[in-house]
Coordinates of C-alpha atoms in Angstrom, one line a residue:
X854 CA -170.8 -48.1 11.2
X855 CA -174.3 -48.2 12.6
X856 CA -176.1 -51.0 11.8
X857 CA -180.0 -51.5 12.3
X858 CA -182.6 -53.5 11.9
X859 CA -184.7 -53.3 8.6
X860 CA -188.0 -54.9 8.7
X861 CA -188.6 -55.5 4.9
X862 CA -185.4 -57.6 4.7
X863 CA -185.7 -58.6 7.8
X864 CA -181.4 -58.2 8.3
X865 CA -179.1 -55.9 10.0
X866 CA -178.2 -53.5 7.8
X867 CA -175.5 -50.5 7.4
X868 CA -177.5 -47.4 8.0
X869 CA -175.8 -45.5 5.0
X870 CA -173.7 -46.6 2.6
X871 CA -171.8 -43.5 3.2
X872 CA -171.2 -43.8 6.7
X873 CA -167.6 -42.3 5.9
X874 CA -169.3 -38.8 5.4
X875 CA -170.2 -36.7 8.0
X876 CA -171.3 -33.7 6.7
X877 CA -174.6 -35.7 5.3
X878 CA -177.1 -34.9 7.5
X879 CA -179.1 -38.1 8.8
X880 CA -182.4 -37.4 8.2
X881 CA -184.9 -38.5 11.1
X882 CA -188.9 -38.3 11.2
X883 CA -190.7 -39.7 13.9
X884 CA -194.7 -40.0 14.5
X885 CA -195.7 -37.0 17.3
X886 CA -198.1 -37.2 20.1
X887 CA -202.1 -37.0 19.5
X888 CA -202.2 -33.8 22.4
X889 CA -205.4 -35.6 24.8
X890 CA -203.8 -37.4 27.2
X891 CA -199.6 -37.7 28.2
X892 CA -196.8 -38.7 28.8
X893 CA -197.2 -42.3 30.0
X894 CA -194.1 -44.4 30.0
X895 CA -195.0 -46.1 26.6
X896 CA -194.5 -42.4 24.8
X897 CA -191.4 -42.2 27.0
X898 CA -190.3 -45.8 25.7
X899 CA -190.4 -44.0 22.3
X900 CA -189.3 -40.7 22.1
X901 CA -186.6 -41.7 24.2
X902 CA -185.7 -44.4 22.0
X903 CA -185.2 -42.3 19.3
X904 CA -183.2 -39.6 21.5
X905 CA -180.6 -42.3 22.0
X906 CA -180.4 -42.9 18.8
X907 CA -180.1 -39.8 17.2
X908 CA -177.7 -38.5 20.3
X909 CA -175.3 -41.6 19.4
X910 CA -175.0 -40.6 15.5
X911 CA -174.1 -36.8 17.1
X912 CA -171.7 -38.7 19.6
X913 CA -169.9 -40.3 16.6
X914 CA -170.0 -36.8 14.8
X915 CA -173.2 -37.1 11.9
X916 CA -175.5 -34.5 11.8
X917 CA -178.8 -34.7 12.1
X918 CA -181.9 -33.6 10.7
X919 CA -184.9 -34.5 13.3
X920 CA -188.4 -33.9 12.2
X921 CA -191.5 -34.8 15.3
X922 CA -195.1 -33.5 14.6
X923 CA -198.2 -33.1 16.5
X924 CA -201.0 -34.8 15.5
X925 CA -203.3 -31.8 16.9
X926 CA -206.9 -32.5 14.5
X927 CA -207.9 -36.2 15.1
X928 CA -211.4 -38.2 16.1
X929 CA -209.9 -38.6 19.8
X930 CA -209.5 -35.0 20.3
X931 CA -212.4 -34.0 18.9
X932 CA -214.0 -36.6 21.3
X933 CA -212.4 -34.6 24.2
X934 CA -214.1 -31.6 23.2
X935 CA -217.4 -33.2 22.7
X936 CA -216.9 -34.5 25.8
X937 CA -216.4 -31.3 27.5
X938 CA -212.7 -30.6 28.0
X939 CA -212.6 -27.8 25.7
X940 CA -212.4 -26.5 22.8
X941 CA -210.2 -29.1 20.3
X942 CA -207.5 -26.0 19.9
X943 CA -207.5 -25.5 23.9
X944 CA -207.1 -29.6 24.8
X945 CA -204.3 -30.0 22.2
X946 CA -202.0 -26.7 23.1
X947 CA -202.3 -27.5 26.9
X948 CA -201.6 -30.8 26.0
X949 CA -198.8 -30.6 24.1
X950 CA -197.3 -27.9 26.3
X951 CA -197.7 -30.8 28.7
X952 CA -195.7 -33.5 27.0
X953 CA -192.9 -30.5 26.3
X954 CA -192.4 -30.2 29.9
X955 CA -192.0 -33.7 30.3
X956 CA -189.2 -34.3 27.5
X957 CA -187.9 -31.6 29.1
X958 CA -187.6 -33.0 32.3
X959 CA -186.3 -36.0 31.0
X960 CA -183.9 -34.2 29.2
X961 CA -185.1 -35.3 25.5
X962 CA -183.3 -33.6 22.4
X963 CA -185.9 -31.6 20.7
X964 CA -186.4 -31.8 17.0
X965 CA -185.3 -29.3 14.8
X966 CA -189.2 -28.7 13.7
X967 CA -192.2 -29.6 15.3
X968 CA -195.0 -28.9 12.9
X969 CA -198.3 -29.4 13.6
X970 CA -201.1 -30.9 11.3
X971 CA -203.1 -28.1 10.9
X972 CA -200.1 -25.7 9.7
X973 CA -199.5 -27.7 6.7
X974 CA -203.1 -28.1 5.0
X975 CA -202.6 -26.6 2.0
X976 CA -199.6 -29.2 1.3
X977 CA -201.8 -31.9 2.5
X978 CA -204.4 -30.8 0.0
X979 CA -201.8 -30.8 -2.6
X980 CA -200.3 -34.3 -2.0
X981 CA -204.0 -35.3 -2.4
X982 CA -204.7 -33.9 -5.5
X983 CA -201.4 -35.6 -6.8
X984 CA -202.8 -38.8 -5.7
X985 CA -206.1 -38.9 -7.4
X986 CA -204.4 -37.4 -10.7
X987 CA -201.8 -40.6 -10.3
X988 CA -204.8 -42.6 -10.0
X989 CA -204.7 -44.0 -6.7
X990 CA -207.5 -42.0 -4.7
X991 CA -210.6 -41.5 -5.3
X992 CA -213.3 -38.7 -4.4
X993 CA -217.1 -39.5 -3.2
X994 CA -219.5 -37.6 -2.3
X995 CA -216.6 -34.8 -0.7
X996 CA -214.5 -37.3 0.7
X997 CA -211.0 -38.3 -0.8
X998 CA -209.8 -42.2 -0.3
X999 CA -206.9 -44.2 -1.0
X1000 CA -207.6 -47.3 -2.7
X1001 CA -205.5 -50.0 -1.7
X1002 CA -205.7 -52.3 -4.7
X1003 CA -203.7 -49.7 -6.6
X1004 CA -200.9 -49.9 -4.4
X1005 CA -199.5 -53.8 -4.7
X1006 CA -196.8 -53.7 -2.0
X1007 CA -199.7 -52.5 0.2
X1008 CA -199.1 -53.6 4.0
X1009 CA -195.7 -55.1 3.1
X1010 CA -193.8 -53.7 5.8
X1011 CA -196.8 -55.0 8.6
X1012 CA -196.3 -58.8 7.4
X1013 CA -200.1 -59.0 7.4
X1014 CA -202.4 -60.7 5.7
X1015 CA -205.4 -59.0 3.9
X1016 CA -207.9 -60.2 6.3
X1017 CA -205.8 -59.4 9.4
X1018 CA -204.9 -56.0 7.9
X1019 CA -208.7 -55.2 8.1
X1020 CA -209.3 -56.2 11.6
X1021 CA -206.1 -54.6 12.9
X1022 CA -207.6 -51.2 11.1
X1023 CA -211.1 -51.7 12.0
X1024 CA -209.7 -51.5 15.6
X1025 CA -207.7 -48.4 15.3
X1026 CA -210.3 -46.6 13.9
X1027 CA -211.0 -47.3 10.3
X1028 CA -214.9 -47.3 9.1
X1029 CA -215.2 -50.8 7.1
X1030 CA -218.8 -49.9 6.5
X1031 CA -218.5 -46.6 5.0
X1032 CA -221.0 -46.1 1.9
X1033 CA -218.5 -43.9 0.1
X1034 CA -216.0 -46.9 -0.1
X1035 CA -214.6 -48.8 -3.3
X1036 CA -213.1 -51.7 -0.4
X1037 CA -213.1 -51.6 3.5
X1038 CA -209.3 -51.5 3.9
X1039 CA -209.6 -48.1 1.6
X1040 CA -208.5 -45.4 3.7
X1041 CA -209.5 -41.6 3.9
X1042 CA -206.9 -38.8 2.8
X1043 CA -209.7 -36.1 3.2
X1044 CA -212.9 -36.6 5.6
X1045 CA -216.3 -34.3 4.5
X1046 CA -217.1 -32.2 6.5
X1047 CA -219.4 -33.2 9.8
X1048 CA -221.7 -31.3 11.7
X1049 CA -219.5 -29.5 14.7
X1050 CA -216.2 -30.8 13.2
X1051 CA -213.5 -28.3 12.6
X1052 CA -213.1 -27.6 8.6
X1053 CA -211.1 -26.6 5.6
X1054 CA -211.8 -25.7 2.2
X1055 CA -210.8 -28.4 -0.3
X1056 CA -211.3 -29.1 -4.3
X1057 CA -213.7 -31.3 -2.7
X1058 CA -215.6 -29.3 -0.6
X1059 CA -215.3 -28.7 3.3
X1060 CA -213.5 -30.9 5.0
X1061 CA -210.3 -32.1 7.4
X1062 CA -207.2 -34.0 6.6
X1063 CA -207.1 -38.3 7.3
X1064 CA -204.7 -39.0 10.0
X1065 CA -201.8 -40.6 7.7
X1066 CA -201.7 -38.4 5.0
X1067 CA -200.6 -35.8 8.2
X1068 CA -197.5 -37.3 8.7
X1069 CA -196.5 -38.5 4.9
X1070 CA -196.9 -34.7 4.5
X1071 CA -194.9 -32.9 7.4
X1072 CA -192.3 -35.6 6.6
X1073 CA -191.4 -35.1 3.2
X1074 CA -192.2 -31.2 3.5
X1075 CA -189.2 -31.1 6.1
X1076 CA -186.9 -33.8 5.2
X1077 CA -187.2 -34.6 1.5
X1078 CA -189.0 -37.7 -0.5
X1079 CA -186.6 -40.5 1.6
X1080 CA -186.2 -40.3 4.6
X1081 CA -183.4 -42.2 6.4
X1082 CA -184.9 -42.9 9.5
X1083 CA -188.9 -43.2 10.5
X1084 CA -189.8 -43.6 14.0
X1085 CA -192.6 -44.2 16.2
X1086 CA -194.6 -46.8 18.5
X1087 CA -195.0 -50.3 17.1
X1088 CA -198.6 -49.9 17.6
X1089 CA -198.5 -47.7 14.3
X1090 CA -196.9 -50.3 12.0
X1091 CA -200.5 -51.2 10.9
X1092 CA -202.8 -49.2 9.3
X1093 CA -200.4 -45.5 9.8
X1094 CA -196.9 -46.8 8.8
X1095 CA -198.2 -48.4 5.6
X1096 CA -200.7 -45.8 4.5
X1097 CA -197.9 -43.4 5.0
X1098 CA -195.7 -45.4 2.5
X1099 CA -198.7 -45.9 -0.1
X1100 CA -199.1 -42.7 0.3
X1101 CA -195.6 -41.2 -0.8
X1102 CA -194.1 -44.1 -3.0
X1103 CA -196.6 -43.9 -6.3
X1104 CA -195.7 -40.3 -6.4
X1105 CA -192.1 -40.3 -6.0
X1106 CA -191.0 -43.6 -7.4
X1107 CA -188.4 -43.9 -5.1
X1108 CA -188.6 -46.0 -1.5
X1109 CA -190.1 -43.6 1.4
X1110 CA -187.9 -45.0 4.2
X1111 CA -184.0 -46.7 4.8
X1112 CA -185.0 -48.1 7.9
X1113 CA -188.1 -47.8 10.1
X1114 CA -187.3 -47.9 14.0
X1115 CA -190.8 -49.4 16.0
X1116 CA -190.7 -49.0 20.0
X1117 CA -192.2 -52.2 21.1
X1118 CA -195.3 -51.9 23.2
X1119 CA -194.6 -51.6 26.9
X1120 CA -197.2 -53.7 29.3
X1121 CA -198.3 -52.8 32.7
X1122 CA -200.4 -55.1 35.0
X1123 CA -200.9 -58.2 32.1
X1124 CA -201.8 -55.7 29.4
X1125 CA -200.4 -53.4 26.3
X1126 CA -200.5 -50.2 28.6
X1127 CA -203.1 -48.1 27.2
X1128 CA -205.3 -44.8 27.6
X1129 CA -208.4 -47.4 27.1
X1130 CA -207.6 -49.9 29.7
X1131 CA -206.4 -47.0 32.2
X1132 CA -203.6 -48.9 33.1
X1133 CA -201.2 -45.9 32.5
X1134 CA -198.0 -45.5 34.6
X1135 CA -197.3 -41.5 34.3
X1136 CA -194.5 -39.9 33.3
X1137 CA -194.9 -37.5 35.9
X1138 CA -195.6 -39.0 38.3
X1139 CA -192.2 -41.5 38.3
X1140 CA -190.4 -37.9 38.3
X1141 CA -191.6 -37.0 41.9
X1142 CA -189.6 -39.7 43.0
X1143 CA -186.7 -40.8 40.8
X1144 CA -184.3 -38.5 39.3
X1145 CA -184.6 -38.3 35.0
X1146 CA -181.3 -40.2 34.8
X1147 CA -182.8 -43.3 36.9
X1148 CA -185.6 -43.1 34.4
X1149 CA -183.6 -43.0 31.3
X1150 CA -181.4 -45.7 32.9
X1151 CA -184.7 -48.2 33.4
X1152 CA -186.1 -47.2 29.7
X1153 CA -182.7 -48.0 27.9
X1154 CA -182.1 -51.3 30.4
X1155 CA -184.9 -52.5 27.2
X1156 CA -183.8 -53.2 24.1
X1157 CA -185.8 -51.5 21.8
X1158 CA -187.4 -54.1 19.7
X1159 CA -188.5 -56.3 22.8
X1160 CA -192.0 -55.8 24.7
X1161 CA -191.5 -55.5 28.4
X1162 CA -193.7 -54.6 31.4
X1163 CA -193.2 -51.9 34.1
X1164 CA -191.2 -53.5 36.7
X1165 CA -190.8 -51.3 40.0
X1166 CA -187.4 -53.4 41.4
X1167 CA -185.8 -52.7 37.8
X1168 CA -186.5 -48.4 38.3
X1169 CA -185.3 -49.0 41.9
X1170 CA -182.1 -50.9 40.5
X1171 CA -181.8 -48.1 38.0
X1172 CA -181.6 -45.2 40.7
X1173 CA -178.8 -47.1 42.7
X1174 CA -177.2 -47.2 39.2
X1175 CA -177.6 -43.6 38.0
X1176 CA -176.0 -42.2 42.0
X1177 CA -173.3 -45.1 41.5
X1178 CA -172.6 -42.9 37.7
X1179 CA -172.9 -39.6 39.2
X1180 CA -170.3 -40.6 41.9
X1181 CA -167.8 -41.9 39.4
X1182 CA -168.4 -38.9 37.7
X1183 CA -167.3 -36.6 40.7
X1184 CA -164.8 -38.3 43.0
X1185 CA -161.4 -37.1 43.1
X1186 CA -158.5 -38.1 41.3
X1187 CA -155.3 -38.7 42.4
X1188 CA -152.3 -38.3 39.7
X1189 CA -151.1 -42.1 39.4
X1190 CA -151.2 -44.0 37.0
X1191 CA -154.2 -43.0 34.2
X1192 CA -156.7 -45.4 33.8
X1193 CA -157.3 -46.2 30.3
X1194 CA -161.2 -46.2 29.3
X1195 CA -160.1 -47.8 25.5
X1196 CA -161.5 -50.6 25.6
X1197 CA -164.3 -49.7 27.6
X1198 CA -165.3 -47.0 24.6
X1199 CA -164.8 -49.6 22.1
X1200 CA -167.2 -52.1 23.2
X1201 CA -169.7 -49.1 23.9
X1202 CA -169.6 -48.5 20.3
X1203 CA -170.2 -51.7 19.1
X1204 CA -172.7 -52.6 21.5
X1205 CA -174.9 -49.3 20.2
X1206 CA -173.5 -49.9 16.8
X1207 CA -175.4 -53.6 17.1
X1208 CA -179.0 -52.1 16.5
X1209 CA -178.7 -50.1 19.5
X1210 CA -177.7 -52.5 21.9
X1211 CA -178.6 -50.1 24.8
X1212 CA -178.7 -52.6 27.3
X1213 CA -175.5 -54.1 26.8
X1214 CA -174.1 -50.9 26.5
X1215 CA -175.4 -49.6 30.1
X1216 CA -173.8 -52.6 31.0
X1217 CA -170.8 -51.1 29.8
X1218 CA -171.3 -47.8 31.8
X1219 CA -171.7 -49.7 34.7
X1220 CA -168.6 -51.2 35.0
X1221 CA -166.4 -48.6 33.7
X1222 CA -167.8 -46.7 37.1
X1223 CA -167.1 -49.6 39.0
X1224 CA -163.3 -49.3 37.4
X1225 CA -163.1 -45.3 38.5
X1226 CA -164.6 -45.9 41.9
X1227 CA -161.7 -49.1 42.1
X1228 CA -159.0 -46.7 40.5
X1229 CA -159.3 -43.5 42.5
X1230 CA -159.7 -45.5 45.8
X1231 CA -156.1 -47.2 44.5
X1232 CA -154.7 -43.4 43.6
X1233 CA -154.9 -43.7 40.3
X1234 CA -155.7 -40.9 37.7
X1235 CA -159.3 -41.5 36.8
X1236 CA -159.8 -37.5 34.6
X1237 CA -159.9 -38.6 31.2
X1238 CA -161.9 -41.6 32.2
X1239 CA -164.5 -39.7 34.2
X1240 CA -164.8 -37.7 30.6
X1241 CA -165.5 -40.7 28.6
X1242 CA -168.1 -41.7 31.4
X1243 CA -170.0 -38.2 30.5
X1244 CA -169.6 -38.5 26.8
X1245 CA -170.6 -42.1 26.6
X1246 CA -174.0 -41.4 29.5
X1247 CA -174.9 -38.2 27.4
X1248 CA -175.8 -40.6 24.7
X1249 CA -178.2 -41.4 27.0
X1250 CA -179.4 -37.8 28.2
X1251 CA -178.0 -38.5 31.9
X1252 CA -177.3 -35.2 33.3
X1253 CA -175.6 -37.1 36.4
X1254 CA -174.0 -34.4 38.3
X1255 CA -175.2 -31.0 36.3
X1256 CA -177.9 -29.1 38.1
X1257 CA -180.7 -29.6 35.4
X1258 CA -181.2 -30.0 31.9
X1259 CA -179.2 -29.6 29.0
X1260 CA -179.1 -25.8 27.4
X1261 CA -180.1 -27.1 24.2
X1262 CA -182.9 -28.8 25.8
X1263 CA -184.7 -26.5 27.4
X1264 CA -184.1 -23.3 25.0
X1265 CA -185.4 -25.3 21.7
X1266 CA -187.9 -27.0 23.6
X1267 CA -189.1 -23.5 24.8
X1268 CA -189.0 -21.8 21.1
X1269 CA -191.5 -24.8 20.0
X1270 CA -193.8 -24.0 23.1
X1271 CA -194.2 -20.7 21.9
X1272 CA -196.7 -22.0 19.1
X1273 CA -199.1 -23.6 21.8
X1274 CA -201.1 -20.8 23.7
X1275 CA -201.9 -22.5 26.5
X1276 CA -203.3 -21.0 29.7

């Protein structure tokens, strides 16, 4: 039974109650890239995390339902394009094409849909409608806000106070001294239209969608009014994560989320890393030198709940470990005695049972490849253990001896490329 963290209770919990069927699909949405600027190893931290996590409920036999978006109509991409990279349509296809090649690379699961903000307007128009006729938003002069009084649990998941809550948005981009606004903290579902901007037609006149009420719509268009599972940086438990839930719970009545999964922040050189502080380790750039199954190695050597910095020695400890895999994966087996990988499988299981206790369960890997290497040298049978090696690393996405990635991979991957014309 998979047990995970829950933030509102602050507990380990049982992820479903009915953790005995299998043929309920676990439904999964996690918070997509903004398309200006990618992959840096703080994405990777996170859609990585969530890769693990959704390959361990396939390895255990649940199905899954996994829903990622693009956030491709946004202030920072429009920006870019004021800026001179482009049109906004051009800098978010090429950069999104970008990031695909990288999960790729790193041999990331793909979602099942990958929808992008600006296919699902007129459902975000919709849901905001339903929120000023529930009472909760408001419309001035052709702008559409939340009002956050309405909502009491407001901010409950962040742990915030009120004041805090207003300086954490004010510096991810909310407008305290906006005119049109009942209360600072309220927050725009639909932004009037500016000069140059990109716009839609609206009840409310032209116009774009708010960032939040993108996601709280491409998640519950895809996977229903709960979700079991939301994902995404930790960076976006305050203002997005809790707009998205005062967003979805007065209309439904029912809890938006089981269990949100946060990615903690990963620091390079003293600092959060950042696009604004430049001090970006790339992606990219790691893969010129070490092979995806080092990288995946260092990323799940970090639990995910814990803030860590880039540390060269630990990726240069994780190479040696992904060949030392990959060898135990390949050597020859003699046909003594069979080496039995029980236990080994059991404590795997518990350790990513444990809130996905990846590092303890790498530690895991590690020594059962110490055991083959030890077994086949003695002339023992190692086959079904080299098996259990694969099965248990591919919860991980470590291709160790196969020539590239997965065929699932790179095919789905490739059918949600399609959608980004990029040059």
């Amino acid at each position: 039974m998979v047990r995970l963290y829950n933030p509102i209770s602050r507990r380990l919990e049982p992820l479903r109650e009915d953790h005995e069927d299998t043929d309920i699909p676990v439904t999964i949405y996690v918070c997509g890239i903004t398309p200006y600027d990618t992959t840096h190893l703080g994405h990777a931290f996170t859609y990585t995390t969530a890769d693990v996590l959704i390959r361990y409920l396939e390895f255990t036999g649940r199905k899954v339902i996994y829903v990622q978006n693009v956030t491709d109509i946004d202030d920072d991409i429009l920006r870019k394009a004021e800026e001179g990279n482009g049109s906004w349509q051009e800098i978010g296809d090429r950069w999104t094409a970008h990031f695909i090649e990288d999960m790729i690379a790193l041999n990331v699961r793909p979602p099942e849909h990958y929808p992008r903000a600006t296919e699902v307007i007129p459902e975000i128009i919709e849901m905001v409608q339903q929120l000023i006729e529930r009472g909760v938003a408001y419309v001035n002069n052709g702008s559409v806000y939340f009002h956050v009084d309405s909502f009491e649990p407001f901010g409950e998941l962040s742990g915030l106070d009120r004041e805090k809550m207003l300086t954490t948005a004010n510096e991810r981009g909310n407008r305290p001294d906006d005119p049109n606004k009942r209360d600072p903290l309220d927050f725009v579902l639909w932004q009037a239209a500016a000069p140059g901007e990109p716009t839609w037609e609206s009840p409310w006149g032209p116009g774009r969608p708010g960032w939040h009420i993108e996601c709280s719509t491409m998640s519950t268009k895809f996977l229903g009014e709960t979700i079991d599972i939301h994902g995404g940086g930790g960076d976006l438990i305050f203002p997005h994560h809790c707009c998205e839930i005062a967003q979805i719970e007065p209309l439904t009545g029912k809890p938006f989320v089981r269990f949100w999964v946060h990615a903690a922040m990963v620091r390079h050189e003293g600092d959060k890393m950042s696009k604004s502080l430049g001090n970006l380790v790339w992606a990219r750039e790691l893969l010129e030198t070490y092979t995806s199954d080092a990288i995946r190695l260092y990323l799940a050597a970090h639990h995910y709940q814990i803030e860590w910095s880039h540390d060269a020695g630990l990726l240069e400890w994780a190479a040696i470990l992904a060949g030392r895999l990959a060898k135990a994966a390949e050597i020859d087996s003699d046909s003594g005695m069979r080496l039995d990988t029980e236990d080994w499988m059991v404590r795997f299981c518990e350790a990513m049972e444990t809130n996905l206790d990846t590092p303890r369960a790498i530690g895991i890997l590690d020594d059962l490849a110490v055991h083959i290497l030890v077994s086949a040298a003695a002339g023992a049978d190692v086959r079904s253990a080299q098996a259990d090696l694969k099965r248990m690393g591919s919860v991980f996405g470590l291709l160790m001896n196969a020539p590239g990635p997965e065929f699932r991979v790179n095919h789905l991957w490739k059918e949600h490329l399609k959608k980004f014309h990029h040059g």
